[in-house]
Amino acid sequence: MINELFDLKGKVALVTGGTHGIGMACGMLLGKAGAKVVINDIFEDKLEACKEEYAKEGVDVYTLTFNVAKEDEVDAGISQIEKEVGPVDILVNNAGIIKRVPILDMPTEEFREVVDIDLVAPFIVAKRVAPSMIERRQGKIINMCSMMSVYGRQNVSAYAAAKGGLKLLTQNMCCEWAKYGLQVNGIGPGYIATAQTAPIRVNGHPFNNLVMTRTPANRWGEPEDVGKAALFLASKAADFVNGQVLYVDGGIIANFGYVEGENTNVE
Ligand code: NAP
Ligand code: GCO
């Protein structure tokens, strides 16, 4: 009974941006749960390289190169997946970028690029796979949000605006598609140790210290922490979970913060 809840045999899962980091962790666990996993990336060489890593863990992935922000490439890509693998049952809209630039220094084109990939692209890909899910009265869409879906922070305005929008887009997809048997949810990772956060994760970097003190679990998350949440949301166990963002953040969102040596336990 319990294993059946998380058994994804016979399901086709598409993970965008799945050649490393959080996307790979999601693809790996969905594959280990029995799904036929399709990994997308924008660069062919990275897709070839990741196949070996997946295979080492016993997961044979199908790979496809397309830019998630280009609607014609997404349309052609999904058509190829439907033809060669099968209709998409599970979509993980994981691909994303970040640019850490103060608003006053950020060229509008760069702002648009971040929003295009982090917000418009999940719209494009979900809109392309949803009709088949609706026809089959089943489907799981998981949008990779962020704690920046609810928090701002200096220098990540485009990213936070996109991830905030992605939270509400997730809720709207739920409003329109839940009645057809689709479950649409988000995952909001906290600070996770990947290439994306490498620049701010070096020991001694002030930001690394901030994350360690602001995160009650007192550690950076691992991509696998997020992959487990994706497995849950992709499984039967989450069939009545809809329009939610599941934060995988070690408690950081729940925590106002503290300073060493504070003495607030006073009458
Ligand atoms: P990452 O290491 O930068 O990986 C992002 C992936 O997206 C890469 O595989 C990248 O491919 C791919 N990608 C970027 N633009 C693309 C495009 N136009 N078309 C197709 N693929 C594209 O990031 P990560 O840390 O694993 O994060 C994955 C997701 O989680 C992102 O949406 C990120 O915003 C979100 N997130 C991350 C954290 C964190 O702390 N790491 C926290 C919250 C949310 P290339 O490598 O070939 O460019
Ligand atoms: C940053 C980090 C964050 C994380 C993540 C936190 O510069 O603050 O990169 O944006 O990527 O989104 O949830």
mmCIF file of C-alpha atoms and ligand atoms in Angstrom:
data_model
loop_
_atom_site.group_PDB
_atom_site.id
_atom_site.type_symbol
_atom_site.label_atom_id
_atom_site.label_comp_id
_atom_site.label_asym_id
_atom_site.label_seq_id
_atom_site.Cartn_x
_atom_site.Cartn_y
_atom_site.Cartn_z
ATOM 1 C CA MET A 1 0.000 0.000 0.000
ATOM 2 C CA ILE A 2 2.612 2.564 1.085
ATOM 3 C CA ASN A 3 4.973 1.799 -1.819
ATOM 4 C CA GLU A 4 2.068 1.981 -4.267
ATOM 5 C CA LEU A 5 1.458 5.564 -3.155
ATOM 6 C CA PHE A 6 4.852 6.567 -4.513
ATOM 7 C CA ASP A 7 5.024 4.178 -7.466
ATOM 8 C CA LEU A 8 5.395 6.174 -10.703
ATOM 9 C CA LYS A 9 5.692 3.180 -13.075
ATOM 10 C CA GLY A 10 4.019 3.961 -16.397
ATOM 11 C CA LYS A 11 4.281 7.735 -15.887
ATOM 12 C CA VAL A 12 6.230 10.113 -18.148
ATOM 13 C CA ALA A 13 7.978 12.876 -16.216
ATOM 14 C CA LEU A 14 9.532 15.942 -17.854
ATOM 15 C CA VAL A 15 12.057 17.930 -15.810
ATOM 16 C CA THR A 16 13.217 21.173 -17.385
ATOM 17 C CA GLY A 17 16.781 22.205 -16.609
ATOM 18 C CA GLY A 18 17.495 18.766 -15.215
ATOM 19 C CA THR A 19 21.175 18.258 -16.022
ATOM 20 C CA HIS A 20 22.366 19.176 -12.539
ATOM 21 C CA GLY A 21 21.351 20.769 -9.258
ATOM 22 C CA ILE A 22 17.768 20.652 -8.079
ATOM 23 C CA GLY A 23 16.468 19.478 -11.466
ATOM 24 C CA MET A 24 18.756 16.455 -11.447
ATOM 25 C CA ALA A 25 17.713 15.581 -7.894
ATOM 26 C CA CYS A 26 14.059 15.720 -8.970
ATOM 27 C CA GLY A 27 14.678 13.660 -12.115
ATOM 28 C CA MET A 28 16.706 11.103 -10.200
ATOM 29 C CA LEU A 29 14.026 10.425 -7.580
ATOM 30 C CA LEU A 30 11.159 10.411 -10.074
ATOM 31 C CA GLY A 31 13.152 7.904 -12.129
ATOM 32 C CA LYS A 32 13.918 5.729 -9.113
ATOM 33 C CA ALA A 33 10.179 5.725 -8.380
ATOM 34 C CA GLY A 34 9.648 4.181 -11.828
ATOM 35 C CA ALA A 35 8.806 7.150 -14.041
ATOM 36 C CA LYS A 36 10.132 7.413 -17.606
ATOM 37 C CA VAL A 37 12.154 10.604 -17.150
ATOM 38 C CA VAL A 38 12.750 13.199 -19.849
ATOM 39 C CA ILE A 39 15.484 15.690 -19.052
ATOM 40 C CA ASN A 40 15.590 19.015 -20.816
ATOM 41 C CA ASP A 41 18.364 21.533 -20.993
ATOM 42 C CA ILE A 42 19.413 24.315 -23.245
ATOM 43 C CA PHE A 43 22.811 22.765 -24.091
ATOM 44 C CA GLU A 44 23.199 19.377 -25.817
ATOM 45 C CA ASP A 45 26.624 18.682 -24.291
ATOM 46 C CA LYS A 46 25.273 19.020 -20.744
ATOM 47 C CA LEU A 47 22.461 16.610 -21.589
ATOM 48 C CA GLU A 48 24.938 14.037 -22.892
ATOM 49 C CA ALA A 49 27.080 14.446 -19.772
ATOM 50 C CA CYS A 50 24.160 14.049 -17.360
ATOM 51 C CA LYS A 51 22.987 10.778 -18.933
ATOM 52 C CA GLU A 52 25.971 8.993 -17.363
ATOM 53 C CA GLU A 53 25.244 10.416 -13.911
ATOM 54 C CA TYR A 54 21.641 9.272 -14.098
ATOM 55 C CA ALA A 55 22.698 5.854 -15.434
ATOM 56 C CA LYS A 56 25.111 5.392 -12.515
ATOM 57 C CA GLU A 57 22.033 5.559 -10.281
ATOM 58 C CA GLY A 58 20.107 3.145 -12.498
ATOM 59 C CA VAL A 59 17.974 5.834 -14.132
ATOM 60 C CA ASP A 60 17.911 5.812 -17.958
ATOM 61 C CA VAL A 61 16.798 9.233 -19.077
ATOM 62 C CA TYR A 62 15.543 10.523 -22.399
ATOM 63 C CA THR A 63 17.083 13.921 -23.144
ATOM 64 C CA LEU A 64 15.846 16.836 -25.225
ATOM 65 C CA THR A 65 17.384 20.216 -25.983
ATOM 66 C CA PHE A 66 15.070 23.201 -26.095
ATOM 67 C CA ASN A 67 14.946 26.688 -24.645
ATOM 68 C CA VAL A 68 11.958 26.745 -22.287
ATOM 69 C CA ALA A 69 11.444 30.446 -23.038
ATOM 70 C CA LYS A 70 10.939 29.865 -26.783
ATOM 71 C CA GLU A 71 7.375 28.746 -27.455
ATOM 72 C CA ASP A 72 8.153 27.188 -30.856
ATOM 73 C CA GLU A 73 11.007 25.121 -29.383
ATOM 74 C CA VAL A 74 8.790 24.023 -26.477
ATOM 75 C CA ASP A 75 5.986 23.037 -28.862
ATOM 76 C CA ALA A 76 8.336 20.983 -31.041
ATOM 77 C CA GLY A 77 9.992 19.442 -27.997
ATOM 78 C CA ILE A 78 6.774 18.358 -26.334
ATOM 79 C CA SER A 79 5.494 16.955 -29.666
ATOM 80 C CA GLN A 80 8.690 14.891 -29.924
ATOM 81 C CA ILE A 81 8.290 13.631 -26.343
ATOM 82 C CA GLU A 82 4.620 12.713 -26.965
ATOM 83 C CA LYS A 83 5.653 10.845 -30.128
ATOM 84 C CA GLU A 84 8.766 9.086 -28.838
ATOM 85 C CA VAL A 85 8.090 8.606 -25.115
ATOM 86 C CA GLY A 86 4.434 9.316 -24.452
ATOM 87 C CA PRO A 87 2.193 12.116 -23.150
ATOM 88 C CA VAL A 88 3.632 13.999 -20.189
ATOM 89 C CA ASP A 89 2.056 12.937 -16.865
ATOM 90 C CA ILE A 90 4.376 14.877 -14.562
ATOM 91 C CA LEU A 91 5.914 18.259 -15.407
ATOM 92 C CA VAL A 92 8.578 19.784 -13.179
ATOM 93 C CA ASN A 93 9.064 23.397 -14.307
ATOM 94 C CA ASN A 94 12.526 23.625 -12.793
ATOM 95 C CA ALA A 95 14.640 25.560 -15.318
ATOM 96 C CA GLY A 96 15.552 28.986 -14.038
ATOM 97 C CA ILE A 97 18.165 31.698 -13.847
ATOM 98 C CA ILE A 98 19.033 34.462 -11.411
ATOM 99 C CA LYS A 99 20.805 37.777 -11.839
ATOM 100 C CA ARG A 100 21.972 39.529 -8.683
ATOM 101 C CA VAL A 101 21.945 43.217 -9.673
ATOM 102 C CA PRO A 102 20.586 46.301 -7.875
ATOM 103 C CA ILE A 103 17.442 47.646 -9.553
ATOM 104 C CA LEU A 104 19.097 50.917 -10.521
ATOM 105 C CA ASP A 105 21.921 49.058 -12.243
ATOM 106 C CA MET A 106 19.806 46.408 -13.957
ATOM 107 C CA PRO A 107 19.195 46.866 -17.699
ATOM 108 C CA THR A 108 15.507 46.312 -18.447
ATOM 109 C CA GLU A 109 16.455 43.631 -20.963
ATOM 110 C CA GLU A 110 18.118 41.628 -18.164
ATOM 111 C CA PHE A 111 15.022 42.031 -15.994
ATOM 112 C CA ARG A 112 12.918 40.733 -18.906
ATOM 113 C CA GLU A 113 15.287 37.786 -19.475
ATOM 114 C CA VAL A 114 14.927 36.594 -15.874
ATOM 115 C CA VAL A 115 11.137 36.987 -15.945
ATOM 116 C CA ASP A 116 10.992 35.244 -19.331
ATOM 117 C CA ILE A 117 12.787 32.148 -18.084
ATOM 118 C CA ASP A 118 11.552 32.032 -14.470
ATOM 119 C CA LEU A 119 7.898 32.996 -15.034
ATOM 120 C CA VAL A 120 6.859 33.092 -18.686
ATOM 121 C CA ALA A 121 8.581 29.789 -19.513
ATOM 122 C CA PRO A 122 6.698 27.775 -16.854
ATOM 123 C CA PHE A 123 3.502 29.279 -18.338
ATOM 124 C CA ILE A 124 4.563 28.250 -21.859
ATOM 125 C CA VAL A 125 5.543 24.684 -20.940
ATOM 126 C CA ALA A 126 2.532 24.062 -18.677
ATOM 127 C CA LYS A 127 0.144 25.464 -21.289
ATOM 128 C CA ARG A 128 1.655 23.048 -23.857
ATOM 129 C CA VAL A 129 1.393 19.886 -21.712
ATOM 130 C CA ALA A 130 -1.900 20.628 -19.922
ATOM 131 C CA PRO A 131 -4.356 19.882 -22.787
ATOM 132 C CA SER A 132 -3.287 16.227 -22.925
ATOM 133 C CA MET A 133 -3.452 15.983 -19.120
ATOM 134 C CA ILE A 134 -6.944 17.523 -19.177
ATOM 135 C CA GLU A 135 -8.055 15.077 -21.878
ATOM 136 C CA ARG A 136 -6.793 12.165 -19.764
ATOM 137 C CA ARG A 137 -8.225 13.684 -16.571
ATOM 138 C CA GLN A 138 -4.892 13.368 -14.796
ATOM 139 C CA GLY A 139 -1.598 15.223 -14.443
ATOM 140 C CA LYS A 140 0.905 16.684 -12.002
ATOM 141 C CA ILE A 141 2.496 20.074 -12.558
ATOM 142 C CA ILE A 142 5.207 21.193 -10.144
ATOM 143 C CA ASN A 143 6.506 24.765 -10.517
ATOM 144 C CA MET A 144 9.869 25.469 -8.905
ATOM 145 C CA CYS A 145 9.161 28.593 -6.897
ATOM 146 C CA SER A 146 11.411 29.898 -4.113
ATOM 147 C CA MET A 147 11.379 31.467 -0.670
ATOM 148 C CA MET A 148 11.728 34.554 -2.851
ATOM 149 C CA SER A 149 8.133 33.882 -3.887
ATOM 150 C CA VAL A 150 7.244 35.510 -0.555
ATOM 151 C CA TYR A 151 10.439 37.297 0.536
ATOM 152 C CA GLY A 152 12.285 40.146 -1.088
ATOM 153 C CA ARG A 153 15.948 40.744 -0.746
ATOM 154 C CA GLN A 154 18.311 43.330 -2.195
ATOM 155 C CA ASN A 155 19.707 42.715 -5.705
ATOM 156 C CA VAL A 156 17.332 39.924 -6.793
ATOM 157 C CA SER A 157 14.339 42.048 -7.874
ATOM 158 C CA ALA A 158 13.757 40.305 -11.218
ATOM 159 C CA TYR A 159 14.113 36.856 -9.672
ATOM 160 C CA ALA A 160 11.800 37.610 -6.731
ATOM 161 C CA ALA A 161 9.244 39.261 -9.015
ATOM 162 C CA ALA A 162 9.273 36.188 -11.247
ATOM 163 C CA LYS A 163 9.111 33.688 -8.403
ATOM 164 C CA GLY A 164 6.365 35.684 -6.698
ATOM 165 C CA GLY A 165 4.429 35.610 -9.933
ATOM 166 C CA LEU A 166 5.099 31.888 -10.304
ATOM 167 C CA LYS A 167 3.457 31.253 -6.921
ATOM 168 C CA LEU A 168 0.291 33.005 -8.079
ATOM 169 C CA LEU A 169 0.466 31.404 -11.542
ATOM 170 C CA THR A 170 0.576 28.037 -9.745
ATOM 171 C CA GLN A 171 -2.564 28.975 -7.808
ATOM 172 C CA ASN A 172 -4.292 30.065 -11.022
ATOM 173 C CA MET A 173 -3.378 26.876 -12.854
ATOM 174 C CA CYS A 174 -4.966 25.038 -9.904
ATOM 175 C CA CYS A 175 -8.114 27.180 -10.165
ATOM 176 C CA GLU A 176 -8.523 26.387 -13.876
ATOM 177 C CA TRP A 177 -7.327 22.780 -14.073
ATOM 178 C CA ALA A 178 -8.045 21.029 -10.741
ATOM 179 C CA LYS A 179 -11.575 20.219 -11.860
ATOM 180 C CA TYR A 180 -10.047 18.103 -14.661
ATOM 181 C CA GLY A 181 -8.063 15.980 -12.232
ATOM 182 C CA LEU A 182 -4.777 17.893 -12.430
ATOM 183 C CA GLN A 183 -2.769 18.785 -9.332
ATOM 184 C CA VAL A 184 -0.686 21.939 -9.731
ATOM 185 C CA ASN A 185 1.671 22.865 -6.909
ATOM 186 C CA GLY A 186 4.907 24.691 -6.317
ATOM 187 C CA ILE A 187 8.024 23.899 -4.351
ATOM 188 C CA GLY A 188 9.738 26.758 -2.542
ATOM 189 C CA PRO A 189 13.330 25.775 -1.824
ATOM 190 C CA GLY A 190 15.218 27.788 0.755
ATOM 191 C CA TYR A 191 18.977 28.082 0.325
ATOM 192 C CA ILE A 192 20.171 24.969 -1.499
ATOM 193 C CA ALA A 193 23.764 24.038 -2.316
ATOM 194 C CA THR A 194 23.896 24.153 -6.128
ATOM 195 C CA ALA A 195 25.798 25.972 -8.866
ATOM 196 C CA GLN A 196 23.242 28.781 -8.668
ATOM 197 C CA THR A 197 24.149 29.622 -5.059
ATOM 198 C CA ALA A 198 27.842 28.774 -5.273
ATOM 199 C CA PRO A 199 28.893 32.450 -5.505
ATOM 200 C CA ILE A 200 27.234 33.253 -2.140
ATOM 201 C CA ARG A 201 28.034 29.990 -0.375
ATOM 202 C CA VAL A 202 31.798 30.228 0.105
ATOM 203 C CA ASN A 203 32.919 29.771 3.717
ATOM 204 C CA GLY A 204 33.298 33.107 5.417
ATOM 205 C CA HIS A 205 31.140 34.907 2.820
ATOM 206 C CA PRO A 206 28.828 37.210 4.818
ATOM 207 C CA PHE A 207 25.833 35.796 2.962
ATOM 208 C CA ASN A 208 26.816 32.253 3.881
ATOM 209 C CA ASN A 209 26.877 33.345 7.536
ATOM 210 C CA LEU A 210 23.461 34.981 7.115
ATOM 211 C CA VAL A 211 21.938 31.817 5.660
ATOM 212 C CA MET A 212 23.416 29.682 8.417
ATOM 213 C CA THR A 213 22.029 31.937 11.153
ATOM 214 C CA ARG A 214 18.652 32.583 9.509
ATOM 215 C CA THR A 215 18.010 28.892 8.801
ATOM 216 C CA PRO A 216 16.770 27.136 11.986
ATOM 217 C CA ALA A 217 18.096 23.812 10.642
ATOM 218 C CA ASN A 218 21.466 25.595 10.581
ATOM 219 C CA ARG A 219 22.540 24.126 7.259
ATOM 220 C CA TRP A 220 22.234 24.702 3.521
ATOM 221 C CA GLY A 221 19.720 22.425 1.852
ATOM 222 C CA GLU A 222 20.811 19.696 -0.529
ATOM 223 C CA PRO A 223 19.193 19.229 -3.970
ATOM 224 C CA GLU A 224 17.925 15.843 -2.758
ATOM 225 C CA ASP A 225 15.917 17.632 -0.032
ATOM 226 C CA VAL A 226 13.969 19.288 -2.858
ATOM 227 C CA GLY A 227 13.803 16.077 -4.936
ATOM 228 C CA LYS A 228 11.943 14.358 -2.083
ATOM 229 C CA ALA A 229 9.294 17.091 -2.105
ATOM 230 C CA ALA A 230 8.952 16.664 -5.877
ATOM 231 C CA LEU A 231 8.460 12.918 -5.442
ATOM 232 C CA PHE A 232 5.702 13.572 -2.898
ATOM 233 C CA LEU A 233 3.902 16.119 -5.094
ATOM 234 C CA ALA A 234 4.241 13.853 -8.153
ATOM 235 C CA SER A 235 2.775 10.878 -6.251
ATOM 236 C CA LYS A 236 -0.701 9.621 -5.438
ATOM 237 C CA ALA A 237 -0.013 10.703 -1.857
ATOM 238 C CA ALA A 238 -0.553 14.312 -2.986
ATOM 239 C CA ASP A 239 -3.722 13.759 -5.037
ATOM 240 C CA PHE A 240 -5.697 16.234 -2.906
ATOM 241 C CA VAL A 241 -2.882 18.798 -2.581
ATOM 242 C CA ASN A 242 -3.521 21.622 -5.034
ATOM 243 C CA GLY A 243 -2.426 25.214 -5.516
ATOM 244 C CA GLN A 244 0.081 25.013 -2.689
ATOM 245 C CA VAL A 245 3.743 25.926 -2.449
ATOM 246 C CA LEU A 246 5.615 23.384 -0.364
ATOM 247 C CA TYR A 247 8.564 25.204 1.211
ATOM 248 C CA VAL A 248 11.687 23.073 1.585
ATOM 249 C CA ASP A 249 13.755 25.582 3.496
ATOM 250 C CA GLY A 250 14.948 24.207 6.851
ATOM 251 C CA GLY A 251 12.510 26.576 8.545
ATOM 252 C CA ILE A 252 13.912 29.866 7.253
ATOM 253 C CA ILE A 253 10.522 31.297 6.257
ATOM 254 C CA ALA A 254 9.137 30.502 9.723
ATOM 255 C CA ASN A 255 12.003 32.292 11.409
ATOM 256 C CA PHE A 256 12.308 36.019 12.073
ATOM 257 C CA GLY A 257 15.909 35.486 13.037
ATOM 258 C CA TYR A 258 18.069 36.027 16.073
ATOM 259 C CA VAL A 259 21.418 37.466 16.984
ATOM 260 C CA GLU A 260 24.080 35.632 18.947
ATOM 261 C CA GLY A 261 23.915 36.430 22.659
ATOM 262 C CA GLU A 262 20.375 37.850 22.537
ATOM 263 C CA ASN A 263 18.585 37.741 25.852
ATOM 264 C CA THR A 264 14.888 37.974 25.056
ATOM 265 C CA ASN A 265 13.821 35.339 27.572
ATOM 266 C CA VAL A 266 13.101 38.127 30.045
ATOM 267 C CA GLU A 267 9.830 38.879 31.865
HETATM 268 P P1 NAP B 1 21.027 25.875 -11.580
HETATM 269 O O1 NAP B 1 22.074 25.022 -10.983
HETATM 270 O O2 NAP B 1 21.367 27.212 -12.121
HETATM 271 O O3 NAP B 1 20.239 25.017 -12.703
HETATM 272 C C1 NAP B 1 19.259 25.652 -13.475
HETATM 273 C C2 NAP B 1 18.993 24.766 -14.668
HETATM 274 O O4 NAP B 1 18.087 25.435 -15.554
HETATM 275 C C3 NAP B 1 20.261 24.464 -15.451
HETATM 276 O O5 NAP B 1 20.243 23.118 -15.867
HETATM 277 C C4 NAP B 1 20.134 25.383 -16.658
HETATM 278 O O6 NAP B 1 20.781 24.889 -17.795
HETATM 279 C C5 NAP B 1 18.633 25.336 -16.868
HETATM 280 N N1 NAP B 1 18.166 26.435 -17.711
HETATM 281 C C6 NAP B 1 18.396 27.754 -17.530
HETATM 282 N N2 NAP B 1 17.800 28.449 -18.515
HETATM 283 C C7 NAP B 1 17.182 27.548 -19.327
HETATM 284 C C8 NAP B 1 16.409 27.645 -20.517
HETATM 285 N N3 NAP B 1 16.128 28.825 -21.076
HETATM 286 N N4 NAP B 1 15.942 26.500 -21.082
HETATM 287 C C9 NAP B 1 16.219 25.295 -20.526
HETATM 288 N N5 NAP B 1 16.952 25.125 -19.401
HETATM 289 C C10 NAP B 1 17.421 26.254 -18.815
HETATM 290 O O7 NAP B 1 19.874 26.128 -10.520
HETATM 291 P P2 NAP B 1 19.372 25.283 -9.270
HETATM 292 O O8 NAP B 1 19.933 25.880 -8.045
HETATM 293 O O9 NAP B 1 19.470 23.815 -9.525
HETATM 294 O O10 NAP B 1 17.843 25.740 -9.325
HETATM 295 C C11 NAP B 1 16.878 25.039 -10.059
HETATM 296 C C12 NAP B 1 15.571 25.763 -9.854
HETATM 297 O O11 NAP B 1 15.332 25.928 -8.448
HETATM 298 C C13 NAP B 1 15.576 27.181 -10.433
HETATM 299 O O12 NAP B 1 14.291 27.490 -10.930
HETATM 300 C C14 NAP B 1 15.878 28.063 -9.215
HETATM 301 O O13 NAP B 1 15.363 29.371 -9.362
HETATM 302 C C15 NAP B 1 15.149 27.324 -8.142
HETATM 303 N N6 NAP B 1 15.622 27.583 -6.791
HETATM 304 C C16 NAP B 1 16.918 27.354 -6.452
HETATM 305 C C17 NAP B 1 17.307 27.576 -5.120
HETATM 306 C C18 NAP B 1 18.706 27.366 -4.637
HETATM 307 O O14 NAP B 1 18.988 27.796 -3.500
HETATM 308 N N7 NAP B 1 19.577 26.743 -5.413
HETATM 309 C C19 NAP B 1 16.366 28.014 -4.188
HETATM 310 C C20 NAP B 1 15.066 28.271 -4.612
HETATM 311 C C21 NAP B 1 14.700 28.034 -5.915
HETATM 312 P P3 NAP B 1 22.318 25.300 -18.071
HETATM 313 O O15 NAP B 1 23.090 24.824 -16.896
HETATM 314 O O16 NAP B 1 22.635 24.586 -19.336
HETATM 315 O O17 NAP B 1 22.311 26.803 -18.196
HETATM 316 C C1 GCO B 2 19.948 34.526 -3.517
HETATM 317 C C2 GCO B 2 19.759 33.063 -3.743
HETATM 318 C C3 GCO B 2 18.280 32.736 -3.630
HETATM 319 C C4 GCO B 2 18.062 31.267 -3.825
HETATM 320 C C5 GCO B 2 16.669 30.886 -3.597
HETATM 321 C C6 GCO B 2 16.248 31.098 -2.198
HETATM 322 O O1 GCO B 2 20.747 35.127 -4.225
HETATM 323 O O2 GCO B 2 19.276 35.018 -2.604
HETATM 324 O O3 GCO B 2 20.251 32.644 -4.994
HETATM 325 O O4 GCO B 2 17.545 33.483 -4.549
HETATM 326 O O5 GCO B 2 18.393 30.884 -5.110
HETATM 327 O O6 GCO B 2 15.786 31.427 -4.509
HETATM 328 O O7 GCO B 2 14.978 30.498 -2.066
#
